[in-house]
CSV table of C-alpha atoms in Angstrom, one decimal:
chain,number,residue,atom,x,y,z
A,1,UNK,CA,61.6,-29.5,-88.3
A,2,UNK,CA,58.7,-28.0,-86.4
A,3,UNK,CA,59.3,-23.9,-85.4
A,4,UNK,CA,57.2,-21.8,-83.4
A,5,UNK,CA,56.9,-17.8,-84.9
A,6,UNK,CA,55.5,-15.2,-82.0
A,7,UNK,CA,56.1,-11.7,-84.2
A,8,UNK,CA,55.2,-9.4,-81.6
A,9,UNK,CA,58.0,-8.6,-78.9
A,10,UNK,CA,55.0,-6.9,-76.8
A,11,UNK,CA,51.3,-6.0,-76.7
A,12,UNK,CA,49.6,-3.5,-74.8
A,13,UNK,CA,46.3,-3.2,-74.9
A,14,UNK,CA,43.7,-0.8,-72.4
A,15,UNK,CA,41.6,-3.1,-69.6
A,16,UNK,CA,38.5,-4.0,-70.6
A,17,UNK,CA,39.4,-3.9,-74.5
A,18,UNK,CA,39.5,-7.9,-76.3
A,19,UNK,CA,43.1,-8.9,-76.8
A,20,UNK,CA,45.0,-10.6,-79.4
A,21,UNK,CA,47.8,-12.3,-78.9
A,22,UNK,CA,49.5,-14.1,-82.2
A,23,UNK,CA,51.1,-17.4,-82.9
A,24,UNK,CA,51.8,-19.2,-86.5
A,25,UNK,CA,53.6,-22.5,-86.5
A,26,UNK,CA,55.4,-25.3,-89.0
A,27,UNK,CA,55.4,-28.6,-88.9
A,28,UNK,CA,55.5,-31.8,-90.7
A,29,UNK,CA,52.2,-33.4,-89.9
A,30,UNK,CA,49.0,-32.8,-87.9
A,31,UNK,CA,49.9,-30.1,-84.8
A,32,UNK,CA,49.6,-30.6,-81.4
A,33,UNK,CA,49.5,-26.6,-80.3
A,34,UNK,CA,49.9,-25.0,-76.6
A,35,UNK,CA,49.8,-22.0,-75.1
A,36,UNK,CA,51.8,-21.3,-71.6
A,37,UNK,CA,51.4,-17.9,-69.7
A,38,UNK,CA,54.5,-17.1,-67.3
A,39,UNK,CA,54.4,-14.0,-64.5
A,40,UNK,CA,57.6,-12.7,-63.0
A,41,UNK,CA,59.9,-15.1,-61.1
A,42,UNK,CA,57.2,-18.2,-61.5
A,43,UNK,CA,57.7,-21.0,-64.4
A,44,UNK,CA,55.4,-21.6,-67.0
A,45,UNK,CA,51.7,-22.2,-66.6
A,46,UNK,CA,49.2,-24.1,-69.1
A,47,UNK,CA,47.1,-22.0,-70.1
A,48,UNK,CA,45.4,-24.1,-73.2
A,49,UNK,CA,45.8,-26.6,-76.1
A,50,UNK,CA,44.3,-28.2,-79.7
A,51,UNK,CA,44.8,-31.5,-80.2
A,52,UNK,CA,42.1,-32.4,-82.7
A,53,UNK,CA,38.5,-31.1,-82.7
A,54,UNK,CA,36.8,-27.9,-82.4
A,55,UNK,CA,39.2,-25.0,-83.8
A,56,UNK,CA,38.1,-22.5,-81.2
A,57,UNK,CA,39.6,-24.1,-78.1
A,58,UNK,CA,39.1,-22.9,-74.5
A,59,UNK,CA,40.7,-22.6,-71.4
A,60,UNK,CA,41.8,-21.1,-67.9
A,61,UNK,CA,41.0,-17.6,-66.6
A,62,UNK,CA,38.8,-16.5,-70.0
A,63,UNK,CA,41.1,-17.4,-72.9
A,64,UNK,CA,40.9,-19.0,-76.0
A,65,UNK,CA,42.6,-19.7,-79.5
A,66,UNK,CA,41.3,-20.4,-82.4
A,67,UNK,CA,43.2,-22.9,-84.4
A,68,UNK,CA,43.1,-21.9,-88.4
A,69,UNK,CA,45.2,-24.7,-90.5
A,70,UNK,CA,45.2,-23.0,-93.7
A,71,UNK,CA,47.2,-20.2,-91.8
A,72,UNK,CA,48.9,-22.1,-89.7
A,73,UNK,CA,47.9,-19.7,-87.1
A,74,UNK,CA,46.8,-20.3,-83.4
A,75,UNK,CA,46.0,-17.1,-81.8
A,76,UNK,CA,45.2,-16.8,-78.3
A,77,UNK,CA,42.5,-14.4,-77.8
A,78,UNK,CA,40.3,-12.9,-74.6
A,79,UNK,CA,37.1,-11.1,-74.8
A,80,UNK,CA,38.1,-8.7,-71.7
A,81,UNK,CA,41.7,-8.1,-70.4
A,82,UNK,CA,42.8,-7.7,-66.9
A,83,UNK,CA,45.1,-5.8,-65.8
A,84,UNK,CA,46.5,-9.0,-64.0
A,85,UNK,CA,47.1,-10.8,-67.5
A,86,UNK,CA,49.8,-8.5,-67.8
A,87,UNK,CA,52.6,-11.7,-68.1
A,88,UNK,CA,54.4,-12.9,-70.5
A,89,UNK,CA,52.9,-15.5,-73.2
A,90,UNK,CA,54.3,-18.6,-74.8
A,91,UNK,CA,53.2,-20.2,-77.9
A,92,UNK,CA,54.7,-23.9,-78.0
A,93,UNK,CA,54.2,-26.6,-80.9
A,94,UNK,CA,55.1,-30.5,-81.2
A,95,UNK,CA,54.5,-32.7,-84.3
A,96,UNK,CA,51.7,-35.1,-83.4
A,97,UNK,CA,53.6,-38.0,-85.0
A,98,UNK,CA,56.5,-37.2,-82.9
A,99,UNK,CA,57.6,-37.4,-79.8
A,100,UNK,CA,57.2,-35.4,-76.5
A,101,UNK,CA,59.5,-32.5,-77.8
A,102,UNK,CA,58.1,-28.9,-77.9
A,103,UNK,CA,59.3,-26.2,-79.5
A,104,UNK,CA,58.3,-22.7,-78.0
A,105,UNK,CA,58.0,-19.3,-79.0
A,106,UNK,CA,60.4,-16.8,-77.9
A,107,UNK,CA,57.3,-15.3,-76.2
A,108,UNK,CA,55.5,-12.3,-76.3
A,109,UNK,CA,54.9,-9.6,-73.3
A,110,UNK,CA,51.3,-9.1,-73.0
A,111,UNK,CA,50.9,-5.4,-70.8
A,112,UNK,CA,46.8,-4.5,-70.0
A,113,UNK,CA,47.1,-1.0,-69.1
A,114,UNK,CA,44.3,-0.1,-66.5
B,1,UNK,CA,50.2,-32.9,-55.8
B,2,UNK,CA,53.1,-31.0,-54.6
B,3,UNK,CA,53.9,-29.6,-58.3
B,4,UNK,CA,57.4,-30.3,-60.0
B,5,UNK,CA,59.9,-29.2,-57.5
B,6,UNK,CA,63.4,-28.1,-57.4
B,7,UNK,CA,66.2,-26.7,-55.8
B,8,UNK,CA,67.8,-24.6,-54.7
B,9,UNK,CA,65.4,-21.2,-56.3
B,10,UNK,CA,68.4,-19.3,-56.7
B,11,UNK,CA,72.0,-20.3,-56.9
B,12,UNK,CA,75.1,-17.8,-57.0
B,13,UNK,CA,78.2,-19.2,-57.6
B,14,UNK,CA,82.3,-18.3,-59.2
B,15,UNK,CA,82.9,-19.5,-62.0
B,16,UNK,CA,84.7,-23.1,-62.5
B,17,UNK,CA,82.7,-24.4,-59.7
B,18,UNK,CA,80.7,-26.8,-59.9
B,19,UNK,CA,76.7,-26.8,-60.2
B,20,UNK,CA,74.3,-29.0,-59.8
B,21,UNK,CA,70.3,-28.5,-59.6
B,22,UNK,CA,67.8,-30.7,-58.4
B,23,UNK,CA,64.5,-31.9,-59.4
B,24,UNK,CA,61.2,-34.0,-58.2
B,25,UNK,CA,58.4,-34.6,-61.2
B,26,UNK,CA,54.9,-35.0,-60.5
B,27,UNK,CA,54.9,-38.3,-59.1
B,28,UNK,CA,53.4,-41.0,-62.0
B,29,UNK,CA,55.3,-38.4,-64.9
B,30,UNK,CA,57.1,-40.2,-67.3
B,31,UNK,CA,58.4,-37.2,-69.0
B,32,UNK,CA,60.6,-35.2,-67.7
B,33,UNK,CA,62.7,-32.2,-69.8
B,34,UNK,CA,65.4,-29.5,-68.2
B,35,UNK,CA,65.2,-26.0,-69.9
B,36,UNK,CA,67.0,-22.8,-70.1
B,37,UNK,CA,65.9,-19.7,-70.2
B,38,UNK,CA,67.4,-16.5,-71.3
B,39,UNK,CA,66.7,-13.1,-72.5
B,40,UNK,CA,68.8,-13.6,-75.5
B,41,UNK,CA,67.4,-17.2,-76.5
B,42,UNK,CA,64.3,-17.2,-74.9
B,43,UNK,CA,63.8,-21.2,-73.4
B,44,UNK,CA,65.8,-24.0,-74.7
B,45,UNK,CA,65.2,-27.4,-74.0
B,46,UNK,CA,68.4,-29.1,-73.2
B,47,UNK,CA,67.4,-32.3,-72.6
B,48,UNK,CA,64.4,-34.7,-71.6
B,49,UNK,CA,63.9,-38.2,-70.2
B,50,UNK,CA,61.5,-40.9,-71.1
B,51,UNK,CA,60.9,-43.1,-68.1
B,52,UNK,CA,64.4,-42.5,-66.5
B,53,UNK,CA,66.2,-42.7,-69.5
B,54,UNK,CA,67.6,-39.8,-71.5
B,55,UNK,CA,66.0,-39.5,-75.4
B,56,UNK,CA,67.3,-36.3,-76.9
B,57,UNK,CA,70.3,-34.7,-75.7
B,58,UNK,CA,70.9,-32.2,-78.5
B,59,UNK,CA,70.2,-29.3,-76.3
B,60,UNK,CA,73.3,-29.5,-73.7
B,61,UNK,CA,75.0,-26.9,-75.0
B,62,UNK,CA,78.5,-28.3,-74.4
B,63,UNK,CA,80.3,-31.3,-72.3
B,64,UNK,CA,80.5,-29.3,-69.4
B,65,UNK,CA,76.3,-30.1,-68.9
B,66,UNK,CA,75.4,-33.5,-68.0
B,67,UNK,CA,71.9,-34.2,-66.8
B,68,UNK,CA,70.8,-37.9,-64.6
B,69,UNK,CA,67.9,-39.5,-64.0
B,70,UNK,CA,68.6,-42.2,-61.3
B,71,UNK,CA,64.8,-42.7,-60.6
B,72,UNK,CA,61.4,-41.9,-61.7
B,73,UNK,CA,61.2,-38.9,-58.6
B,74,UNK,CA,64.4,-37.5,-59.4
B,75,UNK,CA,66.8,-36.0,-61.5
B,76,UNK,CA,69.7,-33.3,-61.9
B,77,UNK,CA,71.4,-31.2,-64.4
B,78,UNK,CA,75.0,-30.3,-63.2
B,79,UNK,CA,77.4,-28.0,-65.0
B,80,UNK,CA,81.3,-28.3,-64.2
B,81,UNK,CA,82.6,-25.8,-64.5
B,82,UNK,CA,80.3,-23.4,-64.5
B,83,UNK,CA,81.0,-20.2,-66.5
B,84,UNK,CA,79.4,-16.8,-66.5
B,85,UNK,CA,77.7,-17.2,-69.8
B,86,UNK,CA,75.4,-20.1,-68.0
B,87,UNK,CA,73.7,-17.5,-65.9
B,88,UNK,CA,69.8,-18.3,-66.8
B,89,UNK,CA,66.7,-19.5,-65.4
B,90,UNK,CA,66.6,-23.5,-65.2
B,91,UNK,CA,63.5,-25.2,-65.5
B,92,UNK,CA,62.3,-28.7,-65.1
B,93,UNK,CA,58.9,-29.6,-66.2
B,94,UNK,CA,57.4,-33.3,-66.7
B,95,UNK,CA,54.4,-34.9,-68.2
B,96,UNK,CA,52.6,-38.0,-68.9
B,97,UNK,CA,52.1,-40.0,-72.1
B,98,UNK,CA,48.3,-40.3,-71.9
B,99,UNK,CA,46.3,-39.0,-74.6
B,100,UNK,CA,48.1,-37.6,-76.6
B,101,UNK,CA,49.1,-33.6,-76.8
B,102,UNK,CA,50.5,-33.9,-73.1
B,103,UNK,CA,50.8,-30.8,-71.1
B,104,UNK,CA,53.8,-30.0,-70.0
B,105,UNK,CA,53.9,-29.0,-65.8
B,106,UNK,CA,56.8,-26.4,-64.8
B,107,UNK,CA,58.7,-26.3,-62.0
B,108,UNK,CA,59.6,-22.8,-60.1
B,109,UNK,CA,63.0,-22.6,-61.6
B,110,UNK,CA,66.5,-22.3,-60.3
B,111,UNK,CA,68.0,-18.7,-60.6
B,112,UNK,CA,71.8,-19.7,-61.8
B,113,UNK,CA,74.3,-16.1,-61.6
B,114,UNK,CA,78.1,-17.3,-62.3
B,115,UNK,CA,80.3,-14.4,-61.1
């Protein structure tokens, strides 16, 4: 079975400061690993992904995660936040051997205080 | 592209009527899944389809959920009879099997409140 673990309920963190988001995951074989970013009343919105590769990936509007297999970890991280990445952040996994089902995090509230 | 869409946004209904939401994939998708999504349980998949046809199920949460997929533009998820506890966000996303690791496109959602 694969699971998804998100431990914080919420982050805040002051605009401008770097931000750290956290993710660690379990599966079976080799990960496929996402991460979705949902604001108010919209759906969810790919944000970035590892597939093989680089561990540091990158993707839209200045984040990246950097991929760490010997702590199963995938942590989504930003240099700068903005006070308009205040949303709420999902960390979603799937067994590469499998098939299109993802498991997601229960999410984690991401609040840049300006 | 238009994006996944579906209907109706928001839905208020009594409950033991019956529900049914709506949904269009990105046209040349051949994955589509329905999810729920609540404070308490955060987002469920319920079920997804694999070119039209329904692969994992285990999700539904009882007989009262069925989900169709008639076509490759269009599917729904209808609950009869509805009951309070399925008040939730429904979303539909969908994807495509090419290269591996496919990102998963969300739809707006359907606001469901059961009275």
């Amino acid at each position: 079975a694969q699971s998804v673990a998100q431990p914080e309920d919420q982050v805040n963190v002051a605009e401008g400061n770097p931000l750290t988001v956290k993710c660690t995951y379990s599966v079976s074989g080799n990960p496929y690993l996402f991460w979705y970013v949902q604001y108010p009343n919209r759906g969810l919105q790919f944000l970035l992904k590892y597939i093989t590769g680089d561990n540091l990936v990158k993707g839209s509007y200045g984040f990246e995660a950097e991929f760490n297999k010997s702590q199963t970890s995938f942590h989504l991280k930003k240099p700068s936040a903005l006070v308009s990445d205040s949303a709420l952040y999902f960390c979603a996994v799937r067994d590469s051997g499998g098939y299109q089902k993802v498991t997601f995090g229960i999410g984690t509230k991401l609040q840049v205080i300006p | 592209d238009a994006g996944v869409i579906q209907s109706p946004r928001h839905e208020v209904t009594e409950m033991g009527q019956e529900v049914t939401l709506r949904c269009k994939p990105i046209s040349g998708h051949d994955y589509l899944f329905w999810y729920r999504q609540t404070m308490m349980r955060g987002l469920e998949l319920l079920i997804y389809f694999n070119n039209n046809v329904p692969i994992d199920d285990s999700g539904m949460p009882e007989d009262r959920f069925s989900a169709k997929m008639p076509n490759a533009s269009f599917s729904t998820l209808k609950i009869q009879p509805s009951e309070p506890r399925d008040s939730a966000v429904y979303f539909c996303a969908s994807s495509s099997n090419r290269g591996g690791g496919e990102t998963q496109y969300f739809g707006p959602g359907t606001r469901l409140l059961v009275l």
